[in-house]
Amino acid sequence: MLLLLAGLIAGPYLSGKQGYVRIETTNHIIEMSLTTLVIFFVISLAVVYSIEAAISRFCNLSNNTYSWFSRRKRVKAQKQTLEGLMRMDEGDYSKAEKLIGKNAKHSDEPVLNFIKAAEAAQQRGDEFSANRYLIQATEIAGTDSLILEIARTRILLQQNKLPAARSSVDSLLIMASRNKEVLKLAVDIYLKSKAYQALDNILEQVENPVCIPPKSLKITTPGGRWPVR
């Protein structure tokens, strides 16, 4: 390419014939030698390439800066999430909720952050915040996430919303009928809501029926004593 341009420039000089270019518009007439046109063309290309290189460099710098800030936020989110989980184990639910909840958007697993924040809020007795975190988790995970639906059902039980908890655990049993945590929740909810027939239907799937409190087995139903297998 460079040799070709050099030939176009030097050729006319060497031959003594530079050529002639005339550009005519409605209001203007531009006249120049062929050599001048080639030089102008080369300079224009150089300017275009320089601008392109500058823009590419700026974009790369912006991307690198954005990546650096994003990576920094993720590292900070992981650190504060772990601290929040430790505070939760210590019983400091207010601090745990703050640390876990505010870092959810930058966490590697934001759904888990929202779930843990909801559990911490519920432990404080703040049902509104707990439900808000669950809604945010649902917006990310959808309604088919087993871990989210288990957390939602557990919180409904803690809120003593037995009809909603019963409906939720019924759906969970369809989704994962042999999941140990689902079965444990089902036993607790069916006992509290006195749904003895439903409880009887899942006893065969419960690996350890001994976990059911003995006094609960003595509760009588209108048809007599609840049959225990």
PDB file of C-alpha atoms in Angstrom:
ATOM      1  CA  MET A   1       0.000   0.000   0.000  1.00  0.00           C
ATOM      2  CA  LEU A   2       2.767   2.410   0.960  1.00  0.00           C
ATOM      3  CA  LEU A   3       4.786   1.476  -2.122  1.00  0.00           C
ATOM      4  CA  LEU A   4       1.746   2.100  -4.311  1.00  0.00           C
ATOM      5  CA  LEU A   5       1.169   5.520  -2.778  1.00  0.00           C
ATOM      6  CA  ALA A   6       4.853   6.355  -3.099  1.00  0.00           C
ATOM      7  CA  GLY A   7       4.705   5.366  -6.761  1.00  0.00           C
ATOM      8  CA  LEU A   8       1.653   7.555  -7.364  1.00  0.00           C
ATOM      9  CA  ILE A   9       3.405  10.515  -5.784  1.00  0.00           C
ATOM     10  CA  ALA A  10       6.910  10.046  -7.160  1.00  0.00           C
ATOM     11  CA  GLY A  11       5.935   8.731 -10.599  1.00  0.00           C
ATOM     12  CA  PRO A  12       4.562  11.978 -12.026  1.00  0.00           C
ATOM     13  CA  TYR A  13       7.521  13.944 -10.673  1.00  0.00           C
ATOM     14  CA  LEU A  14       9.999  11.558 -12.200  1.00  0.00           C
ATOM     15  CA  SER A  15       8.227  11.607 -15.536  1.00  0.00           C
ATOM     16  CA  GLY A  16       7.687  15.353 -15.458  1.00  0.00           C
ATOM     17  CA  LYS A  17       3.928  14.923 -15.793  1.00  0.00           C
ATOM     18  CA  GLN A  18       2.097  15.486 -12.540  1.00  0.00           C
ATOM     19  CA  GLY A  19      -1.384  15.260 -14.006  1.00  0.00           C
ATOM     20  CA  TYR A  20      -4.313  17.550 -13.354  1.00  0.00           C
ATOM     21  CA  VAL A  21      -7.522  17.201 -11.315  1.00  0.00           C
ATOM     22  CA  ARG A  22     -10.516  19.499 -11.596  1.00  0.00           C
ATOM     23  CA  ILE A  23     -13.473  19.186  -9.215  1.00  0.00           C
ATOM     24  CA  GLU A  24     -16.390  21.395 -10.121  1.00  0.00           C
ATOM     25  CA  THR A  25     -19.598  21.927  -8.143  1.00  0.00           C
ATOM     26  CA  THR A  26     -22.440  24.396  -8.498  1.00  0.00           C
ATOM     27  CA  ASN A  27     -20.664  27.141  -6.583  1.00  0.00           C
ATOM     28  CA  HIS A  28     -17.056  26.034  -6.408  1.00  0.00           C
ATOM     29  CA  ILE A  29     -14.266  24.858  -8.655  1.00  0.00           C
ATOM     30  CA  ILE A  30     -11.311  23.027  -7.123  1.00  0.00           C
ATOM     31  CA  GLU A  31      -8.188  22.485  -9.177  1.00  0.00           C
ATOM     32  CA  MET A  32      -5.095  20.591  -8.066  1.00  0.00           C
ATOM     33  CA  SER A  33      -2.407  18.326  -9.361  1.00  0.00           C
ATOM     34  CA  LEU A  34      -2.762  14.581  -9.127  1.00  0.00           C
ATOM     35  CA  THR A  35       0.140  14.498  -6.686  1.00  0.00           C
ATOM     36  CA  THR A  36      -1.585  16.982  -4.377  1.00  0.00           C
ATOM     37  CA  LEU A  37      -4.764  14.912  -4.485  1.00  0.00           C
ATOM     38  CA  VAL A  38      -2.854  11.768  -3.520  1.00  0.00           C
ATOM     39  CA  ILE A  39      -1.119  13.577  -0.659  1.00  0.00           C
ATOM     40  CA  PHE A  40      -4.458  14.934   0.531  1.00  0.00           C
ATOM     41  CA  PHE A  41      -5.929  11.430   0.355  1.00  0.00           C
ATOM     42  CA  VAL A  42      -3.043   9.970   2.380  1.00  0.00           C
ATOM     43  CA  ILE A  43      -3.332  12.687   5.027  1.00  0.00           C
ATOM     44  CA  SER A  44      -7.096  12.134   5.252  1.00  0.00           C
ATOM     45  CA  LEU A  45      -6.585   8.403   5.782  1.00  0.00           C
ATOM     46  CA  ALA A  46      -3.988   9.100   8.457  1.00  0.00           C
ATOM     47  CA  VAL A  47      -6.385  11.432  10.265  1.00  0.00           C
ATOM     48  CA  VAL A  48      -9.222   8.888  10.088  1.00  0.00           C
ATOM     49  CA  TYR A  49      -7.010   6.074  11.391  1.00  0.00           C
ATOM     50  CA  SER A  50      -5.705   8.307  14.187  1.00  0.00           C
ATOM     51  CA  ILE A  51      -9.230   9.207  15.277  1.00  0.00           C
ATOM     52  CA  GLU A  52     -10.258   5.548  15.152  1.00  0.00           C
ATOM     53  CA  ALA A  53      -7.243   4.526  17.227  1.00  0.00           C
ATOM     54  CA  ALA A  54      -7.971   7.247  19.784  1.00  0.00           C
ATOM     55  CA  ILE A  55     -11.613   6.179  20.080  1.00  0.00           C
ATOM     56  CA  SER A  56     -10.643   2.498  20.435  1.00  0.00           C
ATOM     57  CA  ARG A  57      -8.112   3.349  23.103  1.00  0.00           C
ATOM     58  CA  PHE A  58     -10.663   5.436  24.993  1.00  0.00           C
ATOM     59  CA  CYS A  59     -13.249   2.632  24.801  1.00  0.00           C
ATOM     60  CA  ASN A  60     -10.729   0.065  26.025  1.00  0.00           C
ATOM     61  CA  LEU A  61      -9.767   2.363  28.874  1.00  0.00           C
ATOM     62  CA  SER A  62     -13.441   2.827  29.781  1.00  0.00           C
ATOM     63  CA  ASN A  63     -14.056  -0.935  29.673  1.00  0.00           C
ATOM     64  CA  ASN A  64     -11.014  -1.612  31.835  1.00  0.00           C
ATOM     65  CA  THR A  65     -12.116   1.027  34.322  1.00  0.00           C
ATOM     66  CA  TYR A  66     -15.648  -0.394  34.427  1.00  0.00           C
ATOM     67  CA  SER A  67     -14.296  -3.931  34.869  1.00  0.00           C
ATOM     68  CA  TRP A  68     -12.068  -2.774  37.712  1.00  0.00           C
ATOM     69  CA  PHE A  69     -14.941  -1.105  39.553  1.00  0.00           C
ATOM     70  CA  SER A  70     -17.242  -4.099  38.945  1.00  0.00           C
ATOM     71  CA  ARG A  71     -14.620  -6.526  40.246  1.00  0.00           C
ATOM     72  CA  ARG A  72     -14.040  -4.321  43.282  1.00  0.00           C
ATOM     73  CA  LYS A  73     -17.783  -4.229  44.028  1.00  0.00           C
ATOM     74  CA  ARG A  74     -18.049  -8.023  43.726  1.00  0.00           C
ATOM     75  CA  VAL A  75     -15.144  -8.587  46.101  1.00  0.00           C
ATOM     76  CA  LYS A  76     -16.623  -6.124  48.581  1.00  0.00           C
ATOM     77  CA  ALA A  77     -20.055  -7.761  48.260  1.00  0.00           C
ATOM     78  CA  GLN A  78     -18.627 -11.215  48.963  1.00  0.00           C
ATOM     79  CA  LYS A  79     -16.735  -9.963  51.990  1.00  0.00           C
ATOM     80  CA  GLN A  80     -19.723  -8.153  53.486  1.00  0.00           C
ATOM     81  CA  THR A  81     -22.075 -11.050  52.690  1.00  0.00           C
ATOM     82  CA  LEU A  82     -19.848 -13.423  54.658  1.00  0.00           C
ATOM     83  CA  GLU A  83     -19.749 -10.924  57.503  1.00  0.00           C
ATOM     84  CA  GLY A  84     -23.542 -10.708  57.364  1.00  0.00           C
ATOM     85  CA  LEU A  85     -23.892 -14.485  57.588  1.00  0.00           C
ATOM     86  CA  MET A  86     -21.627 -14.472  60.636  1.00  0.00           C
ATOM     87  CA  ARG A  87     -23.733 -11.748  62.239  1.00  0.00           C
ATOM     88  CA  MET A  88     -26.822 -13.826  61.500  1.00  0.00           C
ATOM     89  CA  ASP A  89     -25.336 -16.813  63.316  1.00  0.00           C
ATOM     90  CA  GLU A  90     -24.556 -14.500  66.223  1.00  0.00           C
ATOM     91  CA  GLY A  91     -28.175 -13.352  66.364  1.00  0.00           C
ATOM     92  CA  ASP A  92     -27.513  -9.800  65.180  1.00  0.00           C
ATOM     93  CA  TYR A  93     -30.278  -9.941  62.579  1.00  0.00           C
ATOM     94  CA  SER A  94     -30.489  -6.197  61.996  1.00  0.00           C
ATOM     95  CA  LYS A  95     -26.826  -5.913  60.999  1.00  0.00           C
ATOM     96  CA  ALA A  96     -27.012  -9.175  59.069  1.00  0.00           C
ATOM     97  CA  GLU A  97     -29.964  -7.956  57.014  1.00  0.00           C
ATOM     98  CA  LYS A  98     -28.192  -4.706  56.191  1.00  0.00           C
ATOM     99  CA  LEU A  99     -24.928  -6.359  55.132  1.00  0.00           C
ATOM    100  CA  ILE A 100     -26.516  -9.159  53.120  1.00  0.00           C
ATOM    101  CA  GLY A 101     -29.355  -7.190  51.553  1.00  0.00           C
ATOM    102  CA  LYS A 102     -27.436  -4.157  50.324  1.00  0.00           C
ATOM    103  CA  ASN A 103     -24.831  -6.324  48.564  1.00  0.00           C
ATOM    104  CA  ALA A 104     -27.299  -8.602  46.792  1.00  0.00           C
ATOM    105  CA  LYS A 105     -27.078  -6.868  43.410  1.00  0.00           C
ATOM    106  CA  HIS A 106     -23.287  -7.248  43.287  1.00  0.00           C
ATOM    107  CA  SER A 107     -23.205 -10.768  44.702  1.00  0.00           C
ATOM    108  CA  ASP A 108     -22.397 -13.854  42.639  1.00  0.00           C
ATOM    109  CA  GLU A 109     -25.693 -15.367  43.851  1.00  0.00           C
ATOM    110  CA  PRO A 110     -28.089 -12.449  44.412  1.00  0.00           C
ATOM    111  CA  VAL A 111     -31.059 -14.774  44.988  1.00  0.00           C
ATOM    112  CA  LEU A 112     -29.337 -16.320  48.004  1.00  0.00           C
ATOM    113  CA  ASN A 113     -28.568 -12.859  49.364  1.00  0.00           C
ATOM    114  CA  PHE A 114     -32.199 -11.809  49.105  1.00  0.00           C
ATOM    115  CA  ILE A 115     -33.344 -15.054  50.745  1.00  0.00           C
ATOM    116  CA  LYS A 116     -30.966 -14.648  53.679  1.00  0.00           C
ATOM    117  CA  ALA A 117     -31.904 -10.983  54.018  1.00  0.00           C
ATOM    118  CA  ALA A 118     -35.579 -12.012  54.107  1.00  0.00           C
ATOM    119  CA  GLU A 119     -34.864 -14.582  56.810  1.00  0.00           C
ATOM    120  CA  ALA A 120     -32.964 -11.996  58.862  1.00  0.00           C
ATOM    121  CA  ALA A 121     -35.797  -9.476  58.481  1.00  0.00           C
ATOM    122  CA  GLN A 122     -38.335 -12.101  59.549  1.00  0.00           C
ATOM    123  CA  GLN A 123     -36.269 -12.916  62.618  1.00  0.00           C
ATOM    124  CA  ARG A 124     -36.558  -9.227  63.532  1.00  0.00           C
ATOM    125  CA  GLY A 125     -40.320  -9.463  63.077  1.00  0.00           C
ATOM    126  CA  ASP A 126     -40.287  -7.188  60.026  1.00  0.00           C
ATOM    127  CA  GLU A 127     -42.709  -9.013  57.735  1.00  0.00           C
ATOM    128  CA  PHE A 128     -42.863  -6.163  55.215  1.00  0.00           C
ATOM    129  CA  SER A 129     -39.096  -6.223  54.579  1.00  0.00           C
ATOM    130  CA  ALA A 130     -39.057 -10.017  54.492  1.00  0.00           C
ATOM    131  CA  ASN A 131     -41.752 -10.062  51.814  1.00  0.00           C
ATOM    132  CA  ARG A 132     -39.974  -7.318  49.873  1.00  0.00           C
ATOM    133  CA  TYR A 133     -36.747  -9.322  49.742  1.00  0.00           C
ATOM    134  CA  LEU A 134     -38.667 -12.388  48.583  1.00  0.00           C
ATOM    135  CA  ILE A 135     -40.270 -10.370  45.789  1.00  0.00           C
ATOM    136  CA  GLN A 136     -36.843  -9.155  44.674  1.00  0.00           C
ATOM    137  CA  ALA A 137     -35.557 -12.726  44.687  1.00  0.00           C
ATOM    138  CA  THR A 138     -38.551 -13.856  42.634  1.00  0.00           C
ATOM    139  CA  GLU A 139     -37.865 -11.168  40.024  1.00  0.00           C
ATOM    140  CA  ILE A 140     -34.467 -12.781  39.440  1.00  0.00           C
ATOM    141  CA  ALA A 141     -35.137 -16.489  39.955  1.00  0.00           C
ATOM    142  CA  GLY A 142     -38.752 -16.748  38.822  1.00  0.00           C
ATOM    143  CA  THR A 143     -41.331 -18.958  40.524  1.00  0.00           C
ATOM    144  CA  ASP A 144     -39.706 -22.320  39.779  1.00  0.00           C
ATOM    145  CA  SER A 145     -36.733 -21.986  42.123  1.00  0.00           C
ATOM    146  CA  LEU A 146     -36.883 -24.720  44.748  1.00  0.00           C
ATOM    147  CA  ILE A 147     -34.632 -22.969  47.256  1.00  0.00           C
ATOM    148  CA  LEU A 148     -36.644 -19.753  46.955  1.00  0.00           C
ATOM    149  CA  GLU A 149     -39.994 -21.490  47.369  1.00  0.00           C
ATOM    150  CA  ILE A 150     -38.715 -23.398  50.406  1.00  0.00           C
ATOM    151  CA  ALA A 151     -37.586 -20.117  51.969  1.00  0.00           C
ATOM    152  CA  ARG A 152     -40.909 -18.472  51.133  1.00  0.00           C
ATOM    153  CA  THR A 153     -42.858 -21.358  52.699  1.00  0.00           C
ATOM    154  CA  ARG A 154     -40.699 -21.335  55.819  1.00  0.00           C
ATOM    155  CA  ILE A 155     -41.231 -17.596  56.258  1.00  0.00           C
ATOM    156  CA  LEU A 156     -44.995 -17.954  55.741  1.00  0.00           C
ATOM    157  CA  LEU A 157     -44.983 -20.549  58.513  1.00  0.00           C
ATOM    158  CA  GLN A 158     -43.016 -18.217  60.787  1.00  0.00           C
ATOM    159  CA  GLN A 159     -45.544 -15.480  60.027  1.00  0.00           C
ATOM    160  CA  ASN A 160     -48.266 -17.939  61.079  1.00  0.00           C
ATOM    161  CA  LYS A 161     -50.015 -17.552  57.724  1.00  0.00           C
ATOM    162  CA  LEU A 162     -51.120 -21.166  57.696  1.00  0.00           C
ATOM    163  CA  PRO A 163     -53.476 -21.133  54.671  1.00  0.00           C
ATOM    164  CA  ALA A 164     -50.792 -19.537  52.486  1.00  0.00           C
ATOM    165  CA  ALA A 165     -48.118 -21.828  53.925  1.00  0.00           C
ATOM    166  CA  ARG A 166     -50.337 -24.864  53.291  1.00  0.00           C
ATOM    167  CA  SER A 167     -50.882 -23.842  49.665  1.00  0.00           C
ATOM    168  CA  SER A 168     -47.170 -23.201  49.216  1.00  0.00           C
ATOM    169  CA  VAL A 169     -46.065 -26.520  50.687  1.00  0.00           C
ATOM    170  CA  ASP A 170     -48.635 -28.386  48.582  1.00  0.00           C
ATOM    171  CA  SER A 171     -46.987 -26.875  45.501  1.00  0.00           C
ATOM    172  CA  LEU A 172     -43.560 -27.799  46.836  1.00  0.00           C
ATOM    173  CA  LEU A 173     -44.611 -31.419  47.265  1.00  0.00           C
ATOM    174  CA  ILE A 174     -45.539 -31.469  43.594  1.00  0.00           C
ATOM    175  CA  MET A 175     -42.226 -29.877  42.657  1.00  0.00           C
ATOM    176  CA  ALA A 176     -39.989 -32.015  44.906  1.00  0.00           C
ATOM    177  CA  SER A 177     -41.970 -34.675  46.744  1.00  0.00           C
ATOM    178  CA  ARG A 178     -38.918 -36.437  48.209  1.00  0.00           C
ATOM    179  CA  ASN A 179     -36.914 -33.419  49.275  1.00  0.00           C
ATOM    180  CA  LYS A 180     -36.154 -33.733  52.995  1.00  0.00           C
ATOM    181  CA  GLU A 181     -36.592 -30.046  53.749  1.00  0.00           C
ATOM    182  CA  VAL A 182     -39.893 -29.955  51.869  1.00  0.00           C
ATOM    183  CA  LEU A 183     -41.161 -32.985  53.801  1.00  0.00           C
ATOM    184  CA  LYS A 184     -40.065 -31.454  57.102  1.00  0.00           C
ATOM    185  CA  LEU A 185     -41.919 -28.249  56.286  1.00  0.00           C
ATOM    186  CA  ALA A 186     -44.964 -30.240  55.209  1.00  0.00           C
ATOM    187  CA  VAL A 187     -45.045 -32.112  58.526  1.00  0.00           C
ATOM    188  CA  ASP A 188     -44.787 -28.862  60.517  1.00  0.00           C
ATOM    189  CA  ILE A 189     -47.435 -27.078  58.458  1.00  0.00           C
ATOM    190  CA  TYR A 190     -49.879 -29.994  58.373  1.00  0.00           C
ATOM    191  CA  LEU A 191     -49.578 -30.446  62.127  1.00  0.00           C
ATOM    192  CA  LYS A 192     -50.138 -26.761  62.867  1.00  0.00           C
ATOM    193  CA  SER A 193     -53.054 -26.531  60.440  1.00  0.00           C
ATOM    194  CA  LYS A 194     -54.440 -29.884  61.698  1.00  0.00           C
ATOM    195  CA  ALA A 195     -54.405 -31.310  58.180  1.00  0.00           C
ATOM    196  CA  TYR A 196     -54.086 -34.879  59.446  1.00  0.00           C
ATOM    197  CA  GLN A 197     -55.197 -36.612  56.280  1.00  0.00           C
ATOM    198  CA  ALA A 198     -52.611 -34.703  54.243  1.00  0.00           C
ATOM    199  CA  LEU A 199     -49.993 -35.591  56.842  1.00  0.00           C
ATOM    200  CA  ASP A 200     -50.978 -39.238  56.686  1.00  0.00           C
ATOM    201  CA  ASN A 201     -50.498 -39.164  52.909  1.00  0.00           C
ATOM    202  CA  ILE A 202     -46.832 -38.193  53.189  1.00  0.00           C
ATOM    203  CA  LEU A 203     -45.826 -40.368  56.157  1.00  0.00           C
ATOM    204  CA  GLU A 204     -44.473 -43.094  53.902  1.00  0.00           C
ATOM    205  CA  GLN A 205     -42.079 -40.575  52.350  1.00  0.00           C
ATOM    206  CA  VAL A 206     -40.866 -39.236  55.685  1.00  0.00           C
ATOM    207  CA  GLU A 207     -37.673 -41.109  56.520  1.00  0.00           C
ATOM    208  CA  ASN A 208     -37.828 -40.409  60.230  1.00  0.00           C
ATOM    209  CA  PRO A 209     -41.408 -40.208  61.538  1.00  0.00           C
ATOM    210  CA  VAL A 210     -39.939 -40.057  65.040  1.00  0.00           C
ATOM    211  CA  CYS A 211     -39.307 -36.366  64.379  1.00  0.00           C
ATOM    212  CA  ILE A 212     -43.049 -35.804  64.772  1.00  0.00           C
ATOM    213  CA  PRO A 213     -43.714 -34.817  68.403  1.00  0.00           C
ATOM    214  CA  PRO A 214     -45.387 -37.708  70.283  1.00  0.00           C
ATOM    215  CA  LYS A 215     -48.060 -35.423  71.736  1.00  0.00           C
ATOM    216  CA  SER A 216     -49.103 -34.531  68.190  1.00  0.00           C
ATOM    217  CA  LEU A 217     -49.803 -38.176  67.468  1.00  0.00           C
ATOM    218  CA  LYS A 218     -52.402 -38.279  70.235  1.00  0.00           C
ATOM    219  CA  ILE A 219     -54.559 -35.549  68.749  1.00  0.00           C
ATOM    220  CA  THR A 220     -57.965 -36.895  67.847  1.00  0.00           C
ATOM    221  CA  THR A 221     -59.963 -36.028  64.784  1.00  0.00           C
ATOM    222  CA  PRO A 222     -63.749 -35.979  64.377  1.00  0.00           C
ATOM    223  CA  GLY A 223     -63.545 -39.537  63.069  1.00  0.00           C
ATOM    224  CA  GLY A 224     -61.465 -40.755  65.967  1.00  0.00           C
ATOM    225  CA  ARG A 225     -57.770 -40.952  66.645  1.00  0.00           C
ATOM    226  CA  TRP A 226     -55.499 -39.992  63.758  1.00  0.00           C
ATOM    227  CA  PRO A 227     -54.046 -43.247  62.425  1.00  0.00           C
ATOM    228  CA  VAL A 228     -50.288 -43.499  62.774  1.00  0.00           C
ATOM    229  CA  ARG A 229     -48.306 -45.843  60.556  1.00  0.00           C
TER     230      ARG A 229
END
